[in-house]
Amino acid sequence: QLQLVESGGGLVQPGGSLRLSCAASGDPLEYYGVGWFRQAPGKEREGVSAINNNRDTIYYADSVKGRFTISRDNAKKMVYLQMNSLKPEDTGVYYCVAGPDWVAVRGMFKSELMNYWGKGTLVTVSS
């Protein structure tokens, strides 16, 4: 079992930055691949980024590549998402997720494969 709690969301102007954090409790974090989904109002949930335990497989959605950076600290049981050059279309609720270690492989980061979800943190990008 794993519990996930996100923090770090808020209101930011276009071009700004935010760092999301996810605190995990329960099982050792190294058991899981972890990542972030987001959902904008009226849109389907989108897989944003994922990272495996060894940090040698990382996935980014094309929409965030070059702007977002995912990282994890297993000892602290934390997952992070550094978001730079934010755009209004990045607005949404961001969810921290955990699942099988292979979910970071491109094409495998799907919501139905994730075992654990946080409650989400709202990111609003607006001037």
Backbone atoms as SQL, in Angstrom:
CREATE TABLE atoms (id INTEGER PRIMARY KEY, chain TEXT, resi INTEGER, resn TEXT, atom TEXT, x REAL, y REAL, z REAL);
INSERT INTO atoms VALUES
  (1, 'A', 1, 'GLN', 'N', 0.824, -1.188, 0.000),
  (2, 'A', 1, 'GLN', 'CA', 0.000, 0.000, 0.000),
  (3, 'A', 1, 'GLN', 'C', 0.868, 1.252, 0.000),
  (4, 'A', 2, 'LEU', 'N', 0.373, 2.263, -0.684),
  (5, 'A', 2, 'LEU', 'CA', 1.110, 3.516, -0.785),
  (6, 'A', 2, 'LEU', 'C', 0.105, 4.653, -0.709),
  (7, 'A', 3, 'GLN', 'N', 0.440, 5.684, 0.069),
  (8, 'A', 3, 'GLN', 'CA', -0.367, 6.897, 0.122),
  (9, 'A', 3, 'GLN', 'C', 0.454, 8.038, -0.467),
  (10, 'A', 4, 'LEU', 'N', -0.197, 8.872, -1.266),
  (11, 'A', 4, 'LEU', 'CA', 0.482, 9.954, -1.968),
  (12, 'A', 4, 'LEU', 'C', -0.215, 11.277, -1.675),
  (13, 'A', 5, 'VAL', 'N', 0.563, 12.296, -1.335),
  (14, 'A', 5, 'VAL', 'CA', 0.008, 13.622, -1.040),
  (15, 'A', 5, 'VAL', 'C', 0.799, 14.665, -1.815),
  (16, 'A', 6, 'GLU', 'N', 0.101, 15.391, -2.693),
  (17, 'A', 6, 'GLU', 'CA', 0.732, 16.420, -3.512),
  (18, 'A', 6, 'GLU', 'C', 0.712, 17.776, -2.817),
  (19, 'A', 7, 'SER', 'N', 1.664, 18.614, -3.196),
  (20, 'A', 7, 'SER', 'CA', 1.691, 20.005, -2.739),
  (21, 'A', 7, 'SER', 'C', 2.436, 20.832, -3.778),
  (22, 'A', 8, 'GLY', 'N', 2.317, 22.157, -3.657),
  (23, 'A', 8, 'GLY', 'CA', 3.085, 23.043, -4.508),
  (24, 'A', 8, 'GLY', 'C', 2.303, 23.716, -5.626),
  (25, 'A', 9, 'GLY', 'N', 1.037, 23.373, -5.773),
  (26, 'A', 9, 'GLY', 'CA', 0.237, 24.023, -6.802),
  (27, 'A', 9, 'GLY', 'C', -0.076, 25.470, -6.435),
  (28, 'A', 10, 'GLY', 'N', -0.628, 26.196, -7.386),
  (29, 'A', 10, 'GLY', 'CA', -0.991, 27.584, -7.133),
  (30, 'A', 10, 'GLY', 'C', -1.212, 28.341, -8.419),
  (31, 'A', 11, 'LEU', 'N', -1.284, 29.654, -8.277),
  (32, 'A', 11, 'LEU', 'CA', -1.491, 30.545, -9.423),
  (33, 'A', 11, 'LEU', 'C', -0.148, 31.121, -9.851),
  (34, 'A', 12, 'VAL', 'N', 0.139, 31.035, -11.138),
  (35, 'A', 12, 'VAL', 'CA', 1.396, 31.551, -11.669),
  (36, 'A', 12, 'VAL', 'C', 1.132, 32.203, -13.017),
  (37, 'A', 13, 'GLN', 'N', 1.914, 33.210, -13.337),
  (38, 'A', 13, 'GLN', 'CA', 1.763, 33.890, -14.623),
  (39, 'A', 13, 'GLN', 'C', 2.402, 33.078, -15.741),
  (40, 'A', 14, 'PRO', 'N', 1.926, 33.242, -16.956),
  (41, 'A', 14, 'PRO', 'CA', 2.580, 32.569, -18.092),
  (42, 'A', 14, 'PRO', 'C', 4.072, 32.896, -18.134),
  (43, 'A', 15, 'GLY', 'N', 4.859, 31.868, -18.394),
  (44, 'A', 15, 'GLY', 'CA', 6.303, 32.007, -18.393),
  (45, 'A', 15, 'GLY', 'C', 6.943, 31.734, -17.047),
  (46, 'A', 16, 'GLY', 'N', 6.130, 31.601, -16.023),
  (47, 'A', 16, 'GLY', 'CA', 6.643, 31.365, -14.685),
  (48, 'A', 16, 'GLY', 'C', 6.948, 29.904, -14.414),
  (49, 'A', 17, 'SER', 'N', 7.327, 29.616, -13.165),
  (50, 'A', 17, 'SER', 'CA', 7.717, 28.268, -12.763),
  (51, 'A', 17, 'SER', 'C', 7.006, 27.858, -11.484),
  (52, 'A', 18, 'LEU', 'N', 6.816, 26.563, -11.342),
  (53, 'A', 18, 'LEU', 'CA', 6.313, 25.962, -10.114),
  (54, 'A', 18, 'LEU', 'C', 7.020, 24.637, -9.921),
  (55, 'A', 19, 'ARG', 'N', 7.140, 24.238, -8.665),
  (56, 'A', 19, 'ARG', 'CA', 7.672, 22.918, -8.354),
  (57, 'A', 19, 'ARG', 'C', 6.637, 22.168, -7.540),
  (58, 'A', 20, 'LEU', 'N', 6.145, 21.078, -8.114),
  (59, 'A', 20, 'LEU', 'CA', 5.218, 20.227, -7.395),
  (60, 'A', 20, 'LEU', 'C', 5.980, 19.166, -6.621),
  (61, 'A', 21, 'SER', 'N', 5.474, 18.843, -5.440),
  (62, 'A', 21, 'SER', 'CA', 6.062, 17.790, -4.621),
  (63, 'A', 21, 'SER', 'C', 5.000, 16.745, -4.305),
  (64, 'A', 22, 'CYS', 'N', 5.456, 15.528, -4.126),
  (65, 'A', 22, 'CYS', 'CA', 4.562, 14.430, -3.765),
  (66, 'A', 22, 'CYS', 'C', 5.235, 13.639, -2.656),
  (67, 'A', 23, 'ALA', 'N', 4.593, 13.593, -1.492),
  (68, 'A', 23, 'ALA', 'CA', 5.110, 12.839, -0.357),
  (69, 'A', 23, 'ALA', 'C', 4.432, 11.476, -0.296),
  (70, 'A', 24, 'ALA', 'N', 5.239, 10.434, -0.274),
  (71, 'A', 24, 'ALA', 'CA', 4.718, 9.070, -0.234),
  (72, 'A', 24, 'ALA', 'C', 4.888, 8.487, 1.163),
  (73, 'A', 25, 'SER', 'N', 3.946, 7.640, 1.558),
  (74, 'A', 25, 'SER', 'CA', 4.051, 6.908, 2.819),
  (75, 'A', 25, 'SER', 'C', 3.522, 5.505, 2.597),
  (76, 'A', 26, 'GLY', 'N', 3.989, 4.589, 3.429),
  (77, 'A', 26, 'GLY', 'CA', 3.592, 3.199, 3.285),
  (78, 'A', 26, 'GLY', 'C', 4.749, 2.378, 2.751),
  (79, 'A', 27, 'ASP', 'N', 4.543, 1.725, 1.632),
  (80, 'A', 27, 'ASP', 'CA', 5.578, 0.881, 1.027),
  (81, 'A', 27, 'ASP', 'C', 6.820, 1.693, 0.665),
  (82, 'A', 28, 'PRO', 'N', 7.982, 1.026, 0.563),
  (83, 'A', 28, 'PRO', 'CA', 9.162, 1.695, 0.015),
  (84, 'A', 28, 'PRO', 'C', 8.880, 2.211, -1.391),
  (85, 'A', 29, 'LEU', 'N', 9.300, 3.435, -1.662),
  (86, 'A', 29, 'LEU', 'CA', 8.998, 4.041, -2.955),
  (87, 'A', 29, 'LEU', 'C', 9.692, 3.297, -4.097),
  (88, 'A', 30, 'GLU', 'N', 10.820, 2.652, -3.793),
  (89, 'A', 30, 'GLU', 'CA', 11.567, 1.967, -4.858),
  (90, 'A', 30, 'GLU', 'C', 10.822, 0.776, -5.442),
  (91, 'A', 31, 'TYR', 'N', 9.700, 0.370, -4.835),
  (92, 'A', 31, 'TYR', 'CA', 8.886, -0.709, -5.400),
  (93, 'A', 31, 'TYR', 'C', 8.171, -0.258, -6.685),
  (94, 'A', 32, 'TYR', 'N', 8.107, 1.061, -6.927),
  (95, 'A', 32, 'TYR', 'CA', 7.177, 1.578, -7.921),
  (96, 'A', 32, 'TYR', 'C', 7.825, 2.503, -8.949),
  (97, 'A', 33, 'GLY', 'N', 7.242, 2.502, -10.134),
  (98, 'A', 33, 'GLY', 'CA', 7.412, 3.617, -11.043),
  (99, 'A', 33, 'GLY', 'C', 6.442, 4.708, -10.594),
  (100, 'A', 34, 'VAL', 'N', 6.852, 5.969, -10.742),
  (101, 'A', 34, 'VAL', 'CA', 6.014, 7.069, -10.274),
  (102, 'A', 34, 'VAL', 'C', 5.907, 8.132, -11.364),
  (103, 'A', 35, 'GLY', 'N', 4.904, 8.978, -11.218),
  (104, 'A', 35, 'GLY', 'CA', 4.741, 10.019, -12.226),
  (105, 'A', 35, 'GLY', 'C', 3.636, 10.987, -11.885),
  (106, 'A', 36, 'TRP', 'N', 3.278, 11.766, -12.915),
  (107, 'A', 36, 'TRP', 'CA', 2.259, 12.798, -12.762),
  (108, 'A', 36, 'TRP', 'C', 1.283, 12.746, -13.931),
  (109, 'A', 37, 'PHE', 'N', -0.001, 12.807, -13.584),
  (110, 'A', 37, 'PHE', 'CA', -1.056, 13.033, -14.558),
  (111, 'A', 37, 'PHE', 'C', -1.628, 14.430, -14.304),
  (112, 'A', 38, 'ARG', 'N', -2.320, 14.953, -15.271),
  (113, 'A', 38, 'ARG', 'CA', -3.051, 16.198, -15.076),
  (114, 'A', 38, 'ARG', 'C', -4.385, 16.128, -15.794),
  (115, 'A', 39, 'GLN', 'N', -5.318, 16.939, -15.291),
  (116, 'A', 39, 'GLN', 'CA', -6.628, 17.026, -15.932),
  (117, 'A', 39, 'GLN', 'C', -7.087, 18.467, -15.948),
  (118, 'A', 40, 'ALA', 'N', -7.284, 18.992, -17.134),
  (119, 'A', 40, 'ALA', 'CA', -7.794, 20.344, -17.301),
  (120, 'A', 40, 'ALA', 'C', -9.320, 20.296, -17.340),
  (121, 'A', 41, 'PRO', 'N', -9.973, 21.403, -17.003),
  (122, 'A', 41, 'PRO', 'CA', -11.445, 21.439, -17.034),
  (123, 'A', 41, 'PRO', 'C', -11.979, 21.044, -18.399),
  (124, 'A', 42, 'GLY', 'N', -12.885, 20.089, -18.420),
  (125, 'A', 42, 'GLY', 'CA', -13.513, 19.681, -19.663),
  (126, 'A', 42, 'GLY', 'C', -12.657, 18.828, -20.574),
  (127, 'A', 43, 'LYS', 'N', -11.477, 18.418, -20.086),
  (128, 'A', 43, 'LYS', 'CA', -10.582, 17.618, -20.926),
  (129, 'A', 43, 'LYS', 'C', -10.287, 16.283, -20.263),
  (130, 'A', 44, 'GLU', 'N', -9.789, 15.353, -21.076),
  (131, 'A', 44, 'GLU', 'CA', -9.419, 14.040, -20.551),
  (132, 'A', 44, 'GLU', 'C', -8.127, 14.129, -19.740),
  (133, 'A', 45, 'ARG', 'N', -7.985, 13.182, -18.832),
  (134, 'A', 45, 'ARG', 'CA', -6.765, 13.111, -18.048),
  (135, 'A', 45, 'ARG', 'C', -5.581, 12.781, -18.956),
  (136, 'A', 46, 'GLU', 'N', -4.450, 13.432, -18.704),
  (137, 'A', 46, 'GLU', 'CA', -3.262, 13.295, -19.560),
  (138, 'A', 46, 'GLU', 'C', -2.062, 12.891, -18.720),
  (139, 'A', 47, 'GLY', 'N', -1.326, 11.890, -19.184),
  (140, 'A', 47, 'GLY', 'CA', -0.077, 11.522, -18.535),
  (141, 'A', 47, 'GLY', 'C', 0.998, 12.525, -18.875),
  (142, 'A', 48, 'VAL', 'N', 1.586, 13.164, -17.883),
  (143, 'A', 48, 'VAL', 'CA', 2.552, 14.232, -18.099),
  (144, 'A', 48, 'VAL', 'C', 3.980, 13.705, -18.097),
  (145, 'A', 49, 'SER', 'N', 4.327, 12.941, -17.068),
  (146, 'A', 49, 'SER', 'CA', 5.699, 12.469, -16.945),
  (147, 'A', 49, 'SER', 'C', 5.755, 11.289, -15.994),
  (148, 'A', 50, 'ALA', 'N', 6.735, 10.409, -16.214),
  (149, 'A', 50, 'ALA', 'CA', 6.929, 9.259, -15.344),
  (150, 'A', 50, 'ALA', 'C', 8.409, 8.925, -15.265),
  (151, 'A', 51, 'ILE', 'N', 8.806, 8.268, -14.172),
  (152, 'A', 51, 'ILE', 'CA', 10.203, 7.888, -13.973),
  (153, 'A', 51, 'ILE', 'C', 10.248, 6.537, -13.277),
  (154, 'A', 52, 'ASN', 'N', 11.170, 5.680, -13.710),
  (155, 'A', 52, 'ASN', 'CA', 11.273, 4.377, -13.061),
  (156, 'A', 52, 'ASN', 'C', 12.187, 4.467, -11.847),
  (157, 'A', 53, 'ASN', 'N', 12.296, 3.350, -11.108),
  (158, 'A', 53, 'ASN', 'CA', 13.051, 3.376, -9.860),
  (159, 'A', 53, 'ASN', 'C', 14.522, 3.702, -10.088),
  (160, 'A', 54, 'ASN', 'N', 15.132, 3.159, -11.121),
  (161, 'A', 54, 'ASN', 'CA', 16.549, 3.392, -11.390),
  (162, 'A', 54, 'ASN', 'C', 16.830, 4.740, -12.047),
  (163, 'A', 55, 'ARG', 'N', 15.774, 5.471, -12.370),
  (164, 'A', 55, 'ARG', 'CA', 15.899, 6.787, -12.989),
  (165, 'A', 55, 'ARG', 'C', 16.528, 6.714, -14.381),
  (166, 'A', 56, 'ASP', 'N', 16.555, 5.544, -14.989),
  (167, 'A', 56, 'ASP', 'CA', 17.145, 5.440, -16.326),
  (168, 'A', 56, 'ASP', 'C', 16.086, 5.361, -17.418),
  (169, 'A', 57, 'THR', 'N', 14.833, 5.399, -17.027),
  (170, 'A', 57, 'THR', 'CA', 13.750, 5.468, -18.000),
  (171, 'A', 57, 'THR', 'C', 12.818, 6.589, -17.553),
  (172, 'A', 58, 'ILE', 'N', 12.714, 7.608, -18.379),
  (173, 'A', 58, 'ILE', 'CA', 11.886, 8.772, -18.062),
  (174, 'A', 58, 'ILE', 'C', 11.014, 9.083, -19.272),
  (175, 'A', 59, 'TYR', 'N', 9.756, 9.339, -18.995),
  (176, 'A', 59, 'TYR', 'CA', 8.805, 9.684, -20.036),
  (177, 'A', 59, 'TYR', 'C', 8.314, 11.116, -19.822),
  (178, 'A', 60, 'TYR', 'N', 8.202, 11.850, -20.915),
  (179, 'A', 60, 'TYR', 'CA', 7.548, 13.163, -20.910),
  (180, 'A', 60, 'TYR', 'C', 6.553, 13.206, -22.057),
  (181, 'A', 61, 'ALA', 'N', 5.388, 13.747, -21.790),
  (182, 'A', 61, 'ALA', 'CA', 4.459, 14.030, -22.877),
  (183, 'A', 61, 'ALA', 'C', 5.086, 15.074, -23.797),
  (184, 'A', 62, 'ASP', 'N', 4.776, 14.997, -25.074),
  (185, 'A', 62, 'ASP', 'CA', 5.338, 15.945, -26.029),
  (186, 'A', 62, 'ASP', 'C', 5.012, 17.389, -25.652),
  (187, 'A', 63, 'SER', 'N', 3.875, 17.583, -25.017),
  (188, 'A', 63, 'SER', 'CA', 3.417, 18.935, -24.682),
  (189, 'A', 63, 'SER', 'C', 4.258, 19.600, -23.591),
  (190, 'A', 64, 'VAL', 'N', 5.043, 18.810, -22.844),
  (191, 'A', 64, 'VAL', 'CA', 5.827, 19.384, -21.746),
  (192, 'A', 64, 'VAL', 'C', 7.326, 19.156, -21.914),
  (193, 'A', 65, 'LYS', 'N', 7.720, 18.422, -22.936),
  (194, 'A', 65, 'LYS', 'CA', 9.133, 18.086, -23.127),
  (195, 'A', 65, 'LYS', 'C', 9.968, 19.347, -23.270),
  (196, 'A', 66, 'GLY', 'N', 11.070, 19.403, -22.530),
  (197, 'A', 66, 'GLY', 'CA', 11.940, 20.571, -22.554),
  (198, 'A', 66, 'GLY', 'C', 11.568, 21.640, -21.554),
  (199, 'A', 67, 'ARG', 'N', 10.387, 21.522, -20.939),
  (200, 'A', 67, 'ARG', 'CA', 9.941, 22.525, -19.960),
  (201, 'A', 67, 'ARG', 'C', 9.791, 21.934, -18.556),
  (202, 'A', 68, 'PHE', 'N', 9.405, 20.668, -18.483),
  (203, 'A', 68, 'PHE', 'CA', 9.182, 20.014, -17.195),
  (204, 'A', 68, 'PHE', 'C', 10.297, 19.012, -16.922),
  (205, 'A', 69, 'THR', 'N', 10.612, 18.830, -15.626),
  (206, 'A', 69, 'THR', 'CA', 11.602, 17.843, -15.214),
  (207, 'A', 69, 'THR', 'C', 11.067, 17.062, -14.028),
  (208, 'A', 70, 'ILE', 'N', 11.041, 15.746, -14.160),
  (209, 'A', 70, 'ILE', 'CA', 10.607, 14.891, -13.063),
  (210, 'A', 70, 'ILE', 'C', 11.820, 14.342, -12.328),
  (211, 'A', 71, 'SER', 'N', 11.675, 14.162, -11.017),
  (212, 'A', 71, 'SER', 'CA', 12.750, 13.560, -10.231),
  (213, 'A', 71, 'SER', 'C', 12.137, 12.824, -9.044),
  (214, 'A', 72, 'ARG', 'N', 12.959, 11.990, -8.423),
  (215, 'A', 72, 'ARG', 'CA', 12.493, 11.252, -7.259),
  (216, 'A', 72, 'ARG', 'C', 13.630, 11.084, -6.271),
  (217, 'A', 73, 'ASP', 'N', 13.267, 11.012, -4.992),
  (218, 'A', 73, 'ASP', 'CA', 14.226, 10.770, -3.925),
  (219, 'A', 73, 'ASP', 'C', 13.650, 9.639, -3.088),
  (220, 'A', 74, 'ASN', 'N', 14.130, 8.431, -3.337),
  (221, 'A', 74, 'ASN', 'CA', 13.559, 7.266, -2.653),
  (222, 'A', 74, 'ASN', 'C', 13.785, 7.318, -1.148),
  (223, 'A', 75, 'ALA', 'N', 14.940, 7.805, -0.733),
  (224, 'A', 75, 'ALA', 'CA', 15.242, 7.863, 0.700),
  (225, 'A', 75, 'ALA', 'C', 14.256, 8.783, 1.422),
  (226, 'A', 76, 'LYS', 'N', 13.900, 9.885, 0.798),
  (227, 'A', 76, 'LYS', 'CA', 12.949, 10.822, 1.397),
  (228, 'A', 76, 'LYS', 'C', 11.509, 10.480, 1.029),
  (229, 'A', 77, 'LYS', 'N', 11.331, 9.503, 0.141),
  (230, 'A', 77, 'LYS', 'CA', 10.007, 9.099, -0.337),
  (231, 'A', 77, 'LYS', 'C', 9.270, 10.289, -0.958),
  (232, 'A', 78, 'MET', 'N', 9.975, 10.958, -1.850),
  (233, 'A', 78, 'MET', 'CA', 9.425, 12.144, -2.489),
  (234, 'A', 78, 'MET', 'C', 9.534, 12.035, -4.008),
  (235, 'A', 79, 'VAL', 'N', 8.560, 12.628, -4.677),
  (236, 'A', 79, 'VAL', 'CA', 8.566, 12.758, -6.134),
  (237, 'A', 79, 'VAL', 'C', 8.345, 14.230, -6.441),
  (238, 'A', 80, 'TYR', 'N', 9.051, 14.746, -7.443),
  (239, 'A', 80, 'TYR', 'CA', 8.973, 16.156, -7.773),
  (240, 'A', 80, 'TYR', 'C', 8.675, 16.352, -9.261),
  (241, 'A', 81, 'LEU', 'N', 8.052, 17.489, -9.552),
  (242, 'A', 81, 'LEU', 'CA', 7.870, 17.898, -10.940),
  (243, 'A', 81, 'LEU', 'C', 8.197, 19.388, -11.022),
  (244, 'A', 82, 'GLN', 'N', 9.340, 19.694, -11.608),
  (245, 'A', 82, 'GLN', 'CA', 9.727, 21.080, -11.833),
  (246, 'A', 82, 'GLN', 'C', 9.126, 21.537, -13.153),
  (247, 'A', 83, 'MET', 'N', 8.333, 22.591, -13.097),
  (248, 'A', 83, 'MET', 'CA', 7.623, 23.071, -14.279),
  (249, 'A', 83, 'MET', 'C', 8.094, 24.486, -14.598),
  (250, 'A', 84, 'ASN', 'N', 8.713, 24.655, -15.740),
  (251, 'A', 84, 'ASN', 'CA', 9.211, 25.956, -16.188),
  (252, 'A', 84, 'ASN', 'C', 8.483, 26.401, -17.451),
  (253, 'A', 85, 'SER', 'N', 8.612, 27.677, -17.760),
  (254, 'A', 85, 'SER', 'CA', 7.990, 28.244, -18.972),
  (255, 'A', 85, 'SER', 'C', 6.520, 27.839, -19.076),
  (256, 'A', 86, 'LEU', 'N', 5.816, 28.009, -17.988),
  (257, 'A', 86, 'LEU', 'CA', 4.428, 27.552, -17.940),
  (258, 'A', 86, 'LEU', 'C', 3.548, 28.318, -18.907),
  (259, 'A', 87, 'LYS', 'N', 2.570, 27.600, -19.435),
  (260, 'A', 87, 'LYS', 'CA', 1.620, 28.146, -20.406),
  (261, 'A', 87, 'LYS', 'C', 0.203, 28.007, -19.860),
  (262, 'A', 88, 'PRO', 'N', -0.721, 28.826, -20.323),
  (263, 'A', 88, 'PRO', 'CA', -2.115, 28.679, -19.858),
  (264, 'A', 88, 'PRO', 'C', -2.654, 27.272, -20.060),
  (265, 'A', 89, 'GLU', 'N', -2.216, 26.590, -21.097),
  (266, 'A', 89, 'GLU', 'CA', -2.702, 25.229, -21.349),
  (267, 'A', 89, 'GLU', 'C', -2.140, 24.195, -20.373),
  (268, 'A', 90, 'ASP', 'N', -1.222, 24.614, -19.501),
  (269, 'A', 90, 'ASP', 'CA', -0.741, 23.727, -18.438),
  (270, 'A', 90, 'ASP', 'C', -1.670, 23.736, -17.233),
  (271, 'A', 91, 'THR', 'N', -2.669, 24.584, -17.247),
  (272, 'A', 91, 'THR', 'CA', -3.622, 24.671, -16.148),
  (273, 'A', 91, 'THR', 'C', -4.359, 23.357, -15.962),
  (274, 'A', 92, 'GLY', 'N', -4.516, 22.951, -14.695),
  (275, 'A', 92, 'GLY', 'CA', -5.252, 21.736, -14.405),
  (276, 'A', 92, 'GLY', 'C', -4.931, 21.231, -13.017),
  (277, 'A', 93, 'VAL', 'N', -5.580, 20.147, -12.651),
  (278, 'A', 93, 'VAL', 'CA', -5.264, 19.453, -11.407),
  (279, 'A', 93, 'VAL', 'C', -4.193, 18.405, -11.713),
  (280, 'A', 94, 'TYR', 'N', -3.128, 18.442, -10.950),
  (281, 'A', 94, 'TYR', 'CA', -1.993, 17.536, -11.154),
  (282, 'A', 94, 'TYR', 'C', -2.032, 16.454, -10.078),
  (283, 'A', 95, 'TYR', 'N', -1.966, 15.205, -10.543),
  (284, 'A', 95, 'TYR', 'CA', -2.048, 14.052, -9.656),
  (285, 'A', 95, 'TYR', 'C', -0.723, 13.290, -9.640),
  (286, 'A', 96, 'CYS', 'N', -0.252, 12.978, -8.459),
  (287, 'A', 96, 'CYS', 'CA', 0.901, 12.102, -8.299),
  (288, 'A', 96, 'CYS', 'C', 0.401, 10.660, -8.337),
  (289, 'A', 97, 'VAL', 'N', 1.107, 9.805, -9.053),
  (290, 'A', 97, 'VAL', 'CA', 0.665, 8.422, -9.225),
  (291, 'A', 97, 'VAL', 'C', 1.827, 7.458, -9.040),
  (292, 'A', 98, 'ALA', 'N', 1.502, 6.219, -8.726),
  (293, 'A', 98, 'ALA', 'CA', 2.505, 5.159, -8.611),
  (294, 'A', 98, 'ALA', 'C', 1.944, 3.879, -9.196),
  (295, 'A', 99, 'GLY', 'N', 2.803, 3.108, -9.843),
  (296, 'A', 99, 'GLY', 'CA', 2.383, 1.872, -10.469),
  (297, 'A', 99, 'GLY', 'C', 3.577, 0.973, -10.735),
  (298, 'A', 100, 'PRO', 'N', 3.435, -0.004, -11.632),
  (299, 'A', 100, 'PRO', 'CA', 4.563, -0.877, -11.955),
  (300, 'A', 100, 'PRO', 'C', 5.769, -0.082, -12.444),
  (301, 'A', 101, 'ASP', 'N', 6.958, -0.610, -12.208),
  (302, 'A', 101, 'ASP', 'CA', 8.170, 0.139, -12.517),
  (303, 'A', 101, 'ASP', 'C', 8.318, 0.427, -14.008),
  (304, 'A', 102, 'TRP', 'N', 7.683, -0.381, -14.865),
  (305, 'A', 102, 'TRP', 'CA', 7.845, -0.217, -16.305),
  (306, 'A', 102, 'TRP', 'C', 6.912, 0.832, -16.923),
  (307, 'A', 103, 'VAL', 'N', 6.119, 1.508, -16.124),
  (308, 'A', 103, 'VAL', 'CA', 5.154, 2.459, -16.706),
  (309, 'A', 103, 'VAL', 'C', 5.822, 3.673, -17.343),
  (310, 'A', 104, 'ALA', 'N', 7.118, 3.888, -17.016),
  (311, 'A', 104, 'ALA', 'CA', 7.791, 5.039, -17.608),
  (312, 'A', 104, 'ALA', 'C', 8.188, 4.797, -19.064),
  (313, 'A', 105, 'VAL', 'N', 8.033, 3.588, -19.553),
  (314, 'A', 105, 'VAL', 'CA', 8.316, 3.301, -20.958),
  (315, 'A', 105, 'VAL', 'C', 7.260, 4.008, -21.817),
  (316, 'A', 106, 'ARG', 'N', 7.730, 4.691, -22.873),
  (317, 'A', 106, 'ARG', 'CA', 6.788, 5.410, -23.736),
  (318, 'A', 106, 'ARG', 'C', 5.694, 4.471, -24.234),
  (319, 'A', 107, 'GLY', 'N', 4.465, 4.931, -24.109),
  (320, 'A', 107, 'GLY', 'CA', 3.310, 4.151, -24.525),
  (321, 'A', 107, 'GLY', 'C', 2.677, 3.354, -23.410),
  (322, 'A', 108, 'MET', 'N', 3.353, 3.275, -22.268),
  (323, 'A', 108, 'MET', 'CA', 2.850, 2.465, -21.158),
  (324, 'A', 108, 'MET', 'C', 2.302, 3.297, -20.018),
  (325, 'A', 109, 'PHE', 'N', 2.463, 4.617, -20.064),
  (326, 'A', 109, 'PHE', 'CA', 2.030, 5.463, -18.956),
  (327, 'A', 109, 'PHE', 'C', 0.550, 5.789, -19.143),
  (328, 'A', 110, 'LYS', 'N', -0.278, 4.876, -18.658),
  (329, 'A', 110, 'LYS', 'CA', -1.730, 4.977, -18.830),
  (330, 'A', 110, 'LYS', 'C', -2.412, 4.954, -17.478),
  (331, 'A', 111, 'SER', 'N', -3.481, 5.723, -17.337),
  (332, 'A', 111, 'SER', 'CA', -4.124, 5.865, -16.036),
  (333, 'A', 111, 'SER', 'C', -4.623, 4.529, -15.503),
  (334, 'A', 112, 'GLU', 'N', -5.098, 3.659, -16.380),
  (335, 'A', 112, 'GLU', 'CA', -5.662, 2.383, -15.919),
  (336, 'A', 112, 'GLU', 'C', -4.603, 1.432, -15.365),
  (337, 'A', 113, 'LEU', 'N', -3.332, 1.731, -15.608),
  (338, 'A', 113, 'LEU', 'CA', -2.248, 0.882, -15.102),
  (339, 'A', 113, 'LEU', 'C', -1.700, 1.352, -13.760),
  (340, 'A', 114, 'MET', 'N', -2.123, 2.525, -13.307),
  (341, 'A', 114, 'MET', 'CA', -1.585, 3.073, -12.073),
  (342, 'A', 114, 'MET', 'C', -2.351, 2.540, -10.872),
  (343, 'A', 115, 'ASN', 'N', -1.607, 2.150, -9.845),
  (344, 'A', 115, 'ASN', 'CA', -2.211, 1.525, -8.670),
  (345, 'A', 115, 'ASN', 'C', -2.619, 2.539, -7.597),
  (346, 'A', 116, 'TYR', 'N', -1.874, 3.635, -7.501),
  (347, 'A', 116, 'TYR', 'CA', -2.114, 4.587, -6.426),
  (348, 'A', 116, 'TYR', 'C', -2.154, 6.012, -6.983),
  (349, 'A', 117, 'TRP', 'N', -3.062, 6.800, -6.418),
  (350, 'A', 117, 'TRP', 'CA', -3.257, 8.189, -6.847),
  (351, 'A', 117, 'TRP', 'C', -3.332, 9.092, -5.626),
  (352, 'A', 118, 'GLY', 'N', -2.730, 10.276, -5.748),
  (353, 'A', 118, 'GLY', 'CA', -2.976, 11.308, -4.757),
  (354, 'A', 118, 'GLY', 'C', -4.286, 12.016, -5.072),
  (355, 'A', 119, 'LYS', 'N', -4.637, 12.980, -4.230),
  (356, 'A', 119, 'LYS', 'CA', -5.897, 13.699, -4.419),
  (357, 'A', 119, 'LYS', 'C', -5.754, 14.877, -5.368),
  (358, 'A', 120, 'GLY', 'N', -4.531, 15.251, -5.681),
  (359, 'A', 120, 'GLY', 'CA', -4.303, 16.289, -6.673),
  (360, 'A', 120, 'GLY', 'C', -4.009, 17.657, -6.078),
  (361, 'A', 121, 'THR', 'N', -3.326, 18.469, -6.879),
  (362, 'A', 121, 'THR', 'CA', -3.054, 19.854, -6.525),
  (363, 'A', 121, 'THR', 'C', -3.321, 20.715, -7.762),
  (364, 'A', 122, 'LEU', 'N', -3.973, 21.853, -7.557),
  (365, 'A', 122, 'LEU', 'CA', -4.409, 22.685, -8.680),
  (366, 'A', 122, 'LEU', 'C', -3.303, 23.641, -9.108),
  (367, 'A', 123, 'VAL', 'N', -3.043, 23.651, -10.400),
  (368, 'A', 123, 'VAL', 'CA', -2.113, 24.597, -11.010),
  (369, 'A', 123, 'VAL', 'C', -2.909, 25.483, -11.967),
  (370, 'A', 124, 'THR', 'N', -2.803, 26.786, -11.764),
  (371, 'A', 124, 'THR', 'CA', -3.492, 27.731, -12.633),
  (372, 'A', 124, 'THR', 'C', -2.460, 28.676, -13.238),
  (373, 'A', 125, 'VAL', 'N', -2.400, 28.699, -14.559),
  (374, 'A', 125, 'VAL', 'CA', -1.465, 29.567, -15.259),
  (375, 'A', 125, 'VAL', 'C', -2.287, 30.647, -15.962),
  (376, 'A', 126, 'SER', 'N', -2.181, 31.851, -15.449),
  (377, 'A', 126, 'SER', 'CA', -3.017, 32.935, -15.956),
  (378, 'A', 126, 'SER', 'C', -2.395, 34.277, -15.595),
  (379, 'A', 127, 'SER', 'N', -2.624, 35.249, -16.467),
  (380, 'A', 127, 'SER', 'CA', -2.159, 36.594, -16.177),
  (381, 'A', 127, 'SER', 'C', -3.266, 37.412, -15.512);
